[in-house]
Coordinates of C-alpha atoms and ligand atoms in Angstrom, one line a residue:
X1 CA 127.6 84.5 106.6
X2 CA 130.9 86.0 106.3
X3 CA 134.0 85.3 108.8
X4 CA 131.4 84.3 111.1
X5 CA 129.1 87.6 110.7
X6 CA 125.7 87.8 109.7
X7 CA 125.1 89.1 106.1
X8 CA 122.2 90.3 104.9
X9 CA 121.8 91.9 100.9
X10 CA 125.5 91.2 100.7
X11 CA 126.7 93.1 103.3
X12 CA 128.1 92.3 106.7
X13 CA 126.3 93.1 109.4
X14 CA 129.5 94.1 111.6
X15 CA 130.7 96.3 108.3
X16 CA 127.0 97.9 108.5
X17 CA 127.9 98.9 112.2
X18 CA 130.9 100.3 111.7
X19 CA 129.4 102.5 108.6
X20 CA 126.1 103.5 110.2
X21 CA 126.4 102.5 114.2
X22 CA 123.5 101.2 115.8
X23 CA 120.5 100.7 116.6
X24 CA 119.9 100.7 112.5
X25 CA 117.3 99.4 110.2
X26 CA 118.4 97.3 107.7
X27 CA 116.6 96.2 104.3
X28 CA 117.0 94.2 102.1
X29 CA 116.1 96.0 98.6
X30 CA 116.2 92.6 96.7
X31 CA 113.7 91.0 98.7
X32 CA 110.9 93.7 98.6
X33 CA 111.5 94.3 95.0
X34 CA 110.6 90.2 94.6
X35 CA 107.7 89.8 96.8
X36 CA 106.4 93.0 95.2
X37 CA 106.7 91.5 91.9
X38 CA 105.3 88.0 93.3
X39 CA 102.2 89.8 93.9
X40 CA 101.8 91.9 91.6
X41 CA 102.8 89.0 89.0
X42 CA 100.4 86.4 90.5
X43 CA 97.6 88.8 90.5
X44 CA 97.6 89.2 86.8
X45 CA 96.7 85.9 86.5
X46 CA 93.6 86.8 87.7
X47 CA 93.3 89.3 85.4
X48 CA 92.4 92.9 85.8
X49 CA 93.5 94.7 89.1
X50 CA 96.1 96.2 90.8
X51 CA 98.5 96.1 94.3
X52 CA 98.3 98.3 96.7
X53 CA 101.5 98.4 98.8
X54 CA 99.8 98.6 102.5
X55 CA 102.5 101.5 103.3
X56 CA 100.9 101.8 106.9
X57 CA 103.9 98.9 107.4
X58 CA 107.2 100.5 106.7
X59 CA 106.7 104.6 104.9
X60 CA 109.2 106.2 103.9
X61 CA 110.0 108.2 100.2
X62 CA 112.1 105.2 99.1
X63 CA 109.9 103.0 100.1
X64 CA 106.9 104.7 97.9
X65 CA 109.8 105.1 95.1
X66 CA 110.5 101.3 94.8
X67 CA 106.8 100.5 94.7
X68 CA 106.4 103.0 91.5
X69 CA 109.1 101.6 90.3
X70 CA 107.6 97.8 90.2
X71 CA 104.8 99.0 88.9
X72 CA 102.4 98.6 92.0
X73 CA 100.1 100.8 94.0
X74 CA 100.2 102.0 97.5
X75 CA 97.5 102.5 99.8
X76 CA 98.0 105.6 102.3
X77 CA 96.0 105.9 105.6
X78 CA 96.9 109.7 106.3
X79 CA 97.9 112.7 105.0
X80 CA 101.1 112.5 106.1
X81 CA 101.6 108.6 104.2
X82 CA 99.6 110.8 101.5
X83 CA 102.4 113.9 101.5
X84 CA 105.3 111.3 101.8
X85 CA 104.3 109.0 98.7
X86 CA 103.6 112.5 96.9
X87 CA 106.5 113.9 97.8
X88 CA 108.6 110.7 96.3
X89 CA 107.1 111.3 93.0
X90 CA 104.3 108.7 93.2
X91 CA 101.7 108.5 91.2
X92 CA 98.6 109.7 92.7
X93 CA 95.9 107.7 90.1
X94 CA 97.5 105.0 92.0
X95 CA 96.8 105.8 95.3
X96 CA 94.2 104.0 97.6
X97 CA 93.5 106.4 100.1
X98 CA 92.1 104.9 103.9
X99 CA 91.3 105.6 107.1
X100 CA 88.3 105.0 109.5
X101 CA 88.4 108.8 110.5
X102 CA 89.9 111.2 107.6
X103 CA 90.2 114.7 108.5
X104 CA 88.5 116.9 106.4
X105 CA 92.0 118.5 105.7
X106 CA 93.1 114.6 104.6
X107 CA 89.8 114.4 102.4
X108 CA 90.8 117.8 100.7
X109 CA 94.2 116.6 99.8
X110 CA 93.5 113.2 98.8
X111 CA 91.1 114.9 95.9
X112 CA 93.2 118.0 95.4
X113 CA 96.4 115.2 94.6
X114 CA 93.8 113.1 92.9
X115 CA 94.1 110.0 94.1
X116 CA 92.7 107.0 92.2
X117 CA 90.5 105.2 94.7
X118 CA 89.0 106.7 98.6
X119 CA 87.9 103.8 100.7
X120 CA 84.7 105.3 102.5
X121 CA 84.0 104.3 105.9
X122 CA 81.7 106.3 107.0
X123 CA 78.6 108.0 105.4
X124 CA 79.5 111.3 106.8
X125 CA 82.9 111.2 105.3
X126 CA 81.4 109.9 102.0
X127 CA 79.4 113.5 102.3
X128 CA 82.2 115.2 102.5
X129 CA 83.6 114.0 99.8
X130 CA 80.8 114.9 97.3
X131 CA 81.2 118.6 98.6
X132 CA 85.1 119.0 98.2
X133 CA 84.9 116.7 94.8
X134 CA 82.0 118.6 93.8
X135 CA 83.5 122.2 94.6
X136 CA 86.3 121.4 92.2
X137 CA 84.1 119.4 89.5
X138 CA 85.8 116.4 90.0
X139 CA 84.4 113.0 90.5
X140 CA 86.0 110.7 92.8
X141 CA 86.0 107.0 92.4
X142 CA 85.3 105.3 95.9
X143 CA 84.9 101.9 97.5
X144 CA 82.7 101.2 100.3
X145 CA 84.1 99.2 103.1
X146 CA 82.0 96.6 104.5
X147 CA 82.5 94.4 107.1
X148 CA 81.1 90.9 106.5
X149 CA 82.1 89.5 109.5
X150 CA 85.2 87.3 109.1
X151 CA 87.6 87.6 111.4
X152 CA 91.0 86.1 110.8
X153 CA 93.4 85.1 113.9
X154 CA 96.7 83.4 112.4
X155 CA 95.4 79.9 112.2
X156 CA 91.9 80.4 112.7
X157 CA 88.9 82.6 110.9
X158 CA 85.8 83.2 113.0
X159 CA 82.4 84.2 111.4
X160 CA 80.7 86.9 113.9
X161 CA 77.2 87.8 113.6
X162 CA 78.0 90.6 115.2
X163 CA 81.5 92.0 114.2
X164 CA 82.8 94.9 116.6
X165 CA 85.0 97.2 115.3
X166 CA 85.5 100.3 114.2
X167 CA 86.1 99.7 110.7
X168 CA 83.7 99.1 108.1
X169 CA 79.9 98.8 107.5
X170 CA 78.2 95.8 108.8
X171 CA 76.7 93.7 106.6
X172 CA 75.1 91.8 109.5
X173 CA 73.1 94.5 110.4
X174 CA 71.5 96.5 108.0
X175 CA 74.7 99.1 107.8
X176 CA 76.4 98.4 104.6
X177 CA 73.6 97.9 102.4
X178 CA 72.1 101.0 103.9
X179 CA 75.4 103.1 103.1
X180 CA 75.3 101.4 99.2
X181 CA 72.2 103.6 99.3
X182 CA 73.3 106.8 100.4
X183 CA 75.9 106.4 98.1
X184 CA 74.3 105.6 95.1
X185 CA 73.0 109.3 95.7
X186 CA 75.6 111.0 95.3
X187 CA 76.6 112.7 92.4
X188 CA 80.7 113.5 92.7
X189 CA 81.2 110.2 94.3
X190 CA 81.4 107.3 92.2
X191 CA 80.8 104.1 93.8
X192 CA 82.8 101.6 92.4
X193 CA 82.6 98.6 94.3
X194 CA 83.4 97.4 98.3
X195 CA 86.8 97.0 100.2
X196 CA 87.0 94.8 102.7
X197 CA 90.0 93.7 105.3
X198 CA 89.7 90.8 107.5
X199 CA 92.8 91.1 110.1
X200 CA 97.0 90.5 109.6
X201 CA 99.2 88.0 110.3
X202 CA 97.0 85.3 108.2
X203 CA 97.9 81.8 107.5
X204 CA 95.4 79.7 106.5
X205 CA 93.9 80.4 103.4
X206 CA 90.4 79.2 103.5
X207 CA 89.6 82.6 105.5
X208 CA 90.4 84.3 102.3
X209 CA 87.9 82.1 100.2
X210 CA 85.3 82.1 103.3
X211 CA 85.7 86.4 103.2
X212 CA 85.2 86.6 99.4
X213 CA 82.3 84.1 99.6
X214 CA 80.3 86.4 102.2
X215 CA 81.5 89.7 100.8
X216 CA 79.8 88.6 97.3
X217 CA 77.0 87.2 98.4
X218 CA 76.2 90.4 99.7
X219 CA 77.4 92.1 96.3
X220 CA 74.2 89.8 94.7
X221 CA 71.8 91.0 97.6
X222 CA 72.6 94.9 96.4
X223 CA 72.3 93.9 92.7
X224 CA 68.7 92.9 93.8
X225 CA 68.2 95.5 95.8
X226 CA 69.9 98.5 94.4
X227 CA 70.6 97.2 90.3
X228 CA 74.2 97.9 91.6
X229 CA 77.0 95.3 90.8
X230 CA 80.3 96.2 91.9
X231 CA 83.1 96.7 89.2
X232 CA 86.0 95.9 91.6
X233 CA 86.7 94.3 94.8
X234 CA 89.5 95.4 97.3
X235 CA 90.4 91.7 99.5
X236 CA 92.8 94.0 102.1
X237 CA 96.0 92.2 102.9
X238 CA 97.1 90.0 106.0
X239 CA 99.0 87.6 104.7
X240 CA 101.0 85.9 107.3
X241 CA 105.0 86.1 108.3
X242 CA 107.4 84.2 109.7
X243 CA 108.7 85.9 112.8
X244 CA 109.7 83.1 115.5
X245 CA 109.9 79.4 115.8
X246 CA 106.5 77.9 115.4
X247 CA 105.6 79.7 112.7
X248 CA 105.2 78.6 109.3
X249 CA 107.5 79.7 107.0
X250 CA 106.1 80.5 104.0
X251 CA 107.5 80.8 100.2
X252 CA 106.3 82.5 97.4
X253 CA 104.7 79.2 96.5
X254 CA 102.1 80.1 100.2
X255 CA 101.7 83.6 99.0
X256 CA 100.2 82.4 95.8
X257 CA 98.2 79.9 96.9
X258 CA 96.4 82.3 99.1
X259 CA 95.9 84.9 96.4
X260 CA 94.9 81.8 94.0
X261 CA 92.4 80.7 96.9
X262 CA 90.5 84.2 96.5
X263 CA 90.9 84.2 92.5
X264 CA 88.9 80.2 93.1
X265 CA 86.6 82.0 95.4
X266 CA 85.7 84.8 93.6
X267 CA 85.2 83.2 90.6
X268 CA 83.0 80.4 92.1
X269 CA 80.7 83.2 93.8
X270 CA 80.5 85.7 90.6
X271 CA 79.0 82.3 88.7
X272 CA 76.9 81.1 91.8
X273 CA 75.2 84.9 92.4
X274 CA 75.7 86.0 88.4
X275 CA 77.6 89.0 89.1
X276 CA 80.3 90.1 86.3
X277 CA 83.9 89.3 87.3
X278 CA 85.2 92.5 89.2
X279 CA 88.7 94.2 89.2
X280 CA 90.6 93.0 91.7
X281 CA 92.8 94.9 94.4
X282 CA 94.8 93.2 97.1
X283 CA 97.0 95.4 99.9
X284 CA 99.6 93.3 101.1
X285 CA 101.9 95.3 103.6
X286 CA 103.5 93.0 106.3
X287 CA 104.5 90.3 103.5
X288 CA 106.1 92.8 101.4
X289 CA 108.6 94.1 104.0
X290 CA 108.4 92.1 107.2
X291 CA 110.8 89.5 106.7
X292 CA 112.8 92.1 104.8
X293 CA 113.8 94.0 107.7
X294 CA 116.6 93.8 110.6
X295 CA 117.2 95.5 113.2
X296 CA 121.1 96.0 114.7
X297 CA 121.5 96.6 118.1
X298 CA 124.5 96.4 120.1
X299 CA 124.4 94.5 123.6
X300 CA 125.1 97.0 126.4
X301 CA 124.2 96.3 130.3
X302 CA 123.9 92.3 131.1
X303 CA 122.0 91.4 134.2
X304 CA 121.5 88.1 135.2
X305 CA 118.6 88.0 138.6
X306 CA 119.2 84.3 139.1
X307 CA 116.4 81.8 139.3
X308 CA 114.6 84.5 137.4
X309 CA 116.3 85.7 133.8
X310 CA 118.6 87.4 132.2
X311 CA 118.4 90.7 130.9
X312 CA 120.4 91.6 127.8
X313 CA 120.2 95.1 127.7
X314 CA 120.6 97.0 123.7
X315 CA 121.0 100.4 122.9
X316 CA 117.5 100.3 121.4
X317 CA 114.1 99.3 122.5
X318 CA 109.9 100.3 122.5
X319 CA 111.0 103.4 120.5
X320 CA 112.3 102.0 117.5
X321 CA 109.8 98.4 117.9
X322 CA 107.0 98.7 120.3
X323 CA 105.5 95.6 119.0
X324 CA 106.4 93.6 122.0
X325 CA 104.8 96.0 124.3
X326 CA 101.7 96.4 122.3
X327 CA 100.9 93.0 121.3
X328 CA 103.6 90.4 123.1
X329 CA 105.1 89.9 119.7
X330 CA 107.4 87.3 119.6
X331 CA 110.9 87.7 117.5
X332 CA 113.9 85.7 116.8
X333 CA 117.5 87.4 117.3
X334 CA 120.7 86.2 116.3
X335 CA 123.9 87.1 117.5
X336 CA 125.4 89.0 114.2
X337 CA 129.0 88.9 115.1
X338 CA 129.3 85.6 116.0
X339 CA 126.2 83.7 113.8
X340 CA 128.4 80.6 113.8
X341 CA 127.6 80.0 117.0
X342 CA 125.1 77.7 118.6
X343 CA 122.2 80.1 121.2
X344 CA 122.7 78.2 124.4
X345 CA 121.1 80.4 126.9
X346 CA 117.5 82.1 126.9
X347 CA 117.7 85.6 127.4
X348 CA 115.2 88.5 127.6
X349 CA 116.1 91.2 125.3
X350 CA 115.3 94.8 127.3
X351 CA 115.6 98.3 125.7
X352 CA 117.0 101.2 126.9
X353 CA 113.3 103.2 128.2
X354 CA 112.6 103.9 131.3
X355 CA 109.7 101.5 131.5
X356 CA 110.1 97.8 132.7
X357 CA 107.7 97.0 130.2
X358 CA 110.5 97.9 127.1
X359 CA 111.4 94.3 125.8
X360 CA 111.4 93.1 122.5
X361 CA 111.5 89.7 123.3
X362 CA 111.1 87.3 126.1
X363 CA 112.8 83.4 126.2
X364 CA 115.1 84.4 123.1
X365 CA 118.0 81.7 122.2
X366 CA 121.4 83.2 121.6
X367 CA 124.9 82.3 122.5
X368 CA 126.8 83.5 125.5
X369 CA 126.6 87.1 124.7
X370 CA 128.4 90.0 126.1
X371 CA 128.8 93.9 126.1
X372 CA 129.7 95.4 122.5
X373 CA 128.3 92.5 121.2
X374 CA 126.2 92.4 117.6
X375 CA 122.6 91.7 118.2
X376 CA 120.2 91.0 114.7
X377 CA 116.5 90.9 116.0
X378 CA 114.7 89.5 112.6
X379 CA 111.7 90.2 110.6
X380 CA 111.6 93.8 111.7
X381 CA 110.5 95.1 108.5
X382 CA 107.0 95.9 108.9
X383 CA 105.3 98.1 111.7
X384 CA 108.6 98.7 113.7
X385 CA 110.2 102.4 112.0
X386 CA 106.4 102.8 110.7
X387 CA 105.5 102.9 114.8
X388 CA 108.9 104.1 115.9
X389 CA 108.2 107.2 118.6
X390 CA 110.7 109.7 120.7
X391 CA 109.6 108.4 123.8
X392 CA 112.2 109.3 126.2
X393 CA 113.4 111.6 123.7
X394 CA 115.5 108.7 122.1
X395 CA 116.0 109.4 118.1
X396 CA 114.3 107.1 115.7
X397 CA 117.4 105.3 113.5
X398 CA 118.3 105.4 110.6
X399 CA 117.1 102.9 108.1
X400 CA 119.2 101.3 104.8
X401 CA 118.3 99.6 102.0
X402 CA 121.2 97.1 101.2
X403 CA 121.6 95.2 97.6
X404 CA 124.2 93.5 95.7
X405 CA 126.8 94.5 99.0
X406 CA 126.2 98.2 98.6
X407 CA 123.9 99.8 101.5
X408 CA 122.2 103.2 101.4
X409 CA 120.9 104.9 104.1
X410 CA 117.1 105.9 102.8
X411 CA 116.2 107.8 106.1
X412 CA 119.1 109.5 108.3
X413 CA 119.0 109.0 111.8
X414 CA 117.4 111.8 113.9
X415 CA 119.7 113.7 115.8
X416 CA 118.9 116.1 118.8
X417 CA 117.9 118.4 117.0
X418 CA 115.6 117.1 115.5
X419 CA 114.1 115.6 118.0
X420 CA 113.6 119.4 120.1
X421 CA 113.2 120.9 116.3
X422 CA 109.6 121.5 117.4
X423 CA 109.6 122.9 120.9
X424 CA 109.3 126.1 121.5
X425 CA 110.0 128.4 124.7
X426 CA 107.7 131.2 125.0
X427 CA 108.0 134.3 126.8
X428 CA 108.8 134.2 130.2
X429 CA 110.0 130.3 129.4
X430 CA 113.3 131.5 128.0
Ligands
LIG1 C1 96.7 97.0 107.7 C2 96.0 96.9 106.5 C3 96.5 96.2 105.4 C4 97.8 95.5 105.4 O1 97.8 94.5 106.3 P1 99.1 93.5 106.4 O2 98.7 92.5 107.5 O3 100.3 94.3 106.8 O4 99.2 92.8 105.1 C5 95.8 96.2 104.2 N1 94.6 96.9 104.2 C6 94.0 97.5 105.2 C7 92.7 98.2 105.1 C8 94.7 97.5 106.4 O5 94.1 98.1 107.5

């Protein structure tokens, strides 16, 4: 805090207005540099493997630039995340390239670029693969993703015998260990081992070690079946953040203990089913950048419908965070300009959409607020700019990276012109 005014990366938030107005993204360099390191650090314990930055959560060049820079990975889920980590000078041997539908144009690229690892999710797309790989004598290293029904909700796993979703093979029903097959074929696509992903926002750790367990002893029933043993193992990401009261508030100390949970697990079912210790990949995303992130927003309209609530209006909204309109997300926002003072009203913070539906937050504590006032909405890092949209023709913000009291603005905000840059008026339009 300084005079009263949030800081964040040693700058003051009201400073940061002034510089770059609002709404505006702020991160904090420092902090995604550290848990980067944190992971890729505790991994080695385990031994071989790598990180793969989740960049679905928060893409941008910079982003991609201070991943190569720490010496991680980044997985990509389209060929636009594909172009933009390119583009940024990333390494593509590095590269973990997903999706549960990639274009045939995305496919192309990913092997043109030559990017290390293709996470196959279907057995058509595996096809296509060996064709474009094959057409340019390449070989391209793939993991299979299986689903071996673990779900993880927050504080809670549950084992379904029937998983639904459209990711992943099932192991449950015959799926997986039939596409192990198909692939095994195939000559220009090498089948390395399996990914797996059990869902986001994770806190308890045994559904790590539970995961790991099942996705292995399906790894011994191939080896039997097949001779196959997998030479790496992608665990996904989903490790849990602290957005709002109520939630834990993990350290780095929780982040290691959950990746040391899934080092104990994976070496306990390696010995049980005698299968060779694989490489190890892990995708963290959300606990990378999510508490990294703030949002600025400055406090317009004020309407009070009593015996009801009280809006507090900001000059951003579902365009630049549609996470409470998606999933009811719940934030926590301070008053920037006046953080020294106690919340002692609940208010409901609205956006600026014409949709009554545009809230980022329900039942939020802050002090007395009023118009022209500094709003900070916290732990905006992940899935916020990375889901940002033009809905109502609005212009996605900027976003800054702040360290050491210096900021710098990573991605410009869009003007109009940008946002009408692709509309076109044909004949008899003009
Ligand atoms: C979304 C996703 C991640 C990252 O999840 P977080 O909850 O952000 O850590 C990692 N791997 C896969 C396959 C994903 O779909």
């Amino acid at each position: 805090m300084n005079k009263g005014h949030l800081t964040i990366g040693g700058c003051d938030c009201e400073d940061l207005r002034k510089e770059f107005g609002t709404p505006l993204y702020v991160f904090d360099e420092e902090m995604i540099r550290s848990r980067m390191r944190l992971f890729r650090d505790t991994l080695a314990e385990y031994g071989e493997g790598i990180v793969y930055y989740a960049s679905k959560a928060f893409s941008c060049k910079a982003i991609y630039a201070v991943a190569r820079q720490e010496g991680i990975g980044a997985d990509v889920v389209s060929g636009g995340e594909l172009y933009t980590a390119l583009s940024a000078g990333f390494p593509a041997e590095r590269i973990c390239m997903h999706g549960n539908n990639k274009l045939p144009r995305e496919i192309r690229e990913a092997i043109e670029s030559g990017v290390g690892r293709m996470v196959v999710d279907s057995v058509e797309e595996a096809e296509e693969i060996e064709r474009e790989a094959a057409a340019r004598g390449k070989v391209q290293k793939v993991l299979l993703r299986i689903n071996p029904g673990v779900e993880a909700h927050t504080h809670a796993y549950v084992q379904t015998a029937t998983p639904d979703s459209k990711f992943g093979f099932s192991v449950s029903n015959g799926s997986a260990k039939e596409a192990v097959s198909r692939l095994l074929k195939l000559k220009n696509v090498q089948l390395t081992g399996y990914h797996y992903h059990i869902g986001s926002q994770i806190f308890e750790k045994e559904s790590f070690a539970v995961a790991a367990e099942k996705v292995l002893a399906f790894a011994a029933e191939m080896k039997d079946a097949f001779s196959f043993e997998p030479e790496e193992l992608n665990a996904g990401g989903g490790f849990g953040v602290w957005y709002a009261a109520g939630d834990p508030d993990l350290k780095d100390g929780d982040y290691r203990t959950f990746l040391r949970t899934l080092f104990g697990a994976i070496g306990e079912g390696c010995a049980r089913y005698g299968l060779k210790k694989p490489r190890l990949m892990v995708e963290p995303g959300r606990s990378v950048v999510g508490q990294a992130g703030i949002t600025l927003y400055t406090v317009g309209a004020i309407k009070e419908i009593p015996g009801v609530r009280k809006y507090l209006a900001i000059d951003g909204g579902m365009f630049d965070n549609p996470r409470y309109c998606l999933y009811q997300s719940k934030y926590t926002a301070v008053l920037a300009n006046r953080a020294d003072e106690e919340p002692t009203e609940l208010v409901s913070l609205a956006g600026k959409c014409c949709e009554s539906g545009d809230l980022i937050g329900v039942n939020m504590a802050l002090p007395k607020a009023k118009r022209g006032d500094l709003v900070a909405v916290l732990t905006t890092g992940a899935y916020n700019y990375s889901m940002a949209s033009n809905y109502n023709r609005n212009g996605v913000p900027p976003v800054i990276f702040v360290k050491n009291g210096e900021a710098r603005l990573v991605v410009r905000g869009q003007t109009y012109e940008d946002i009408a840059r692709c509309d076109l008026l044909p004949d008899g339009l003009k």
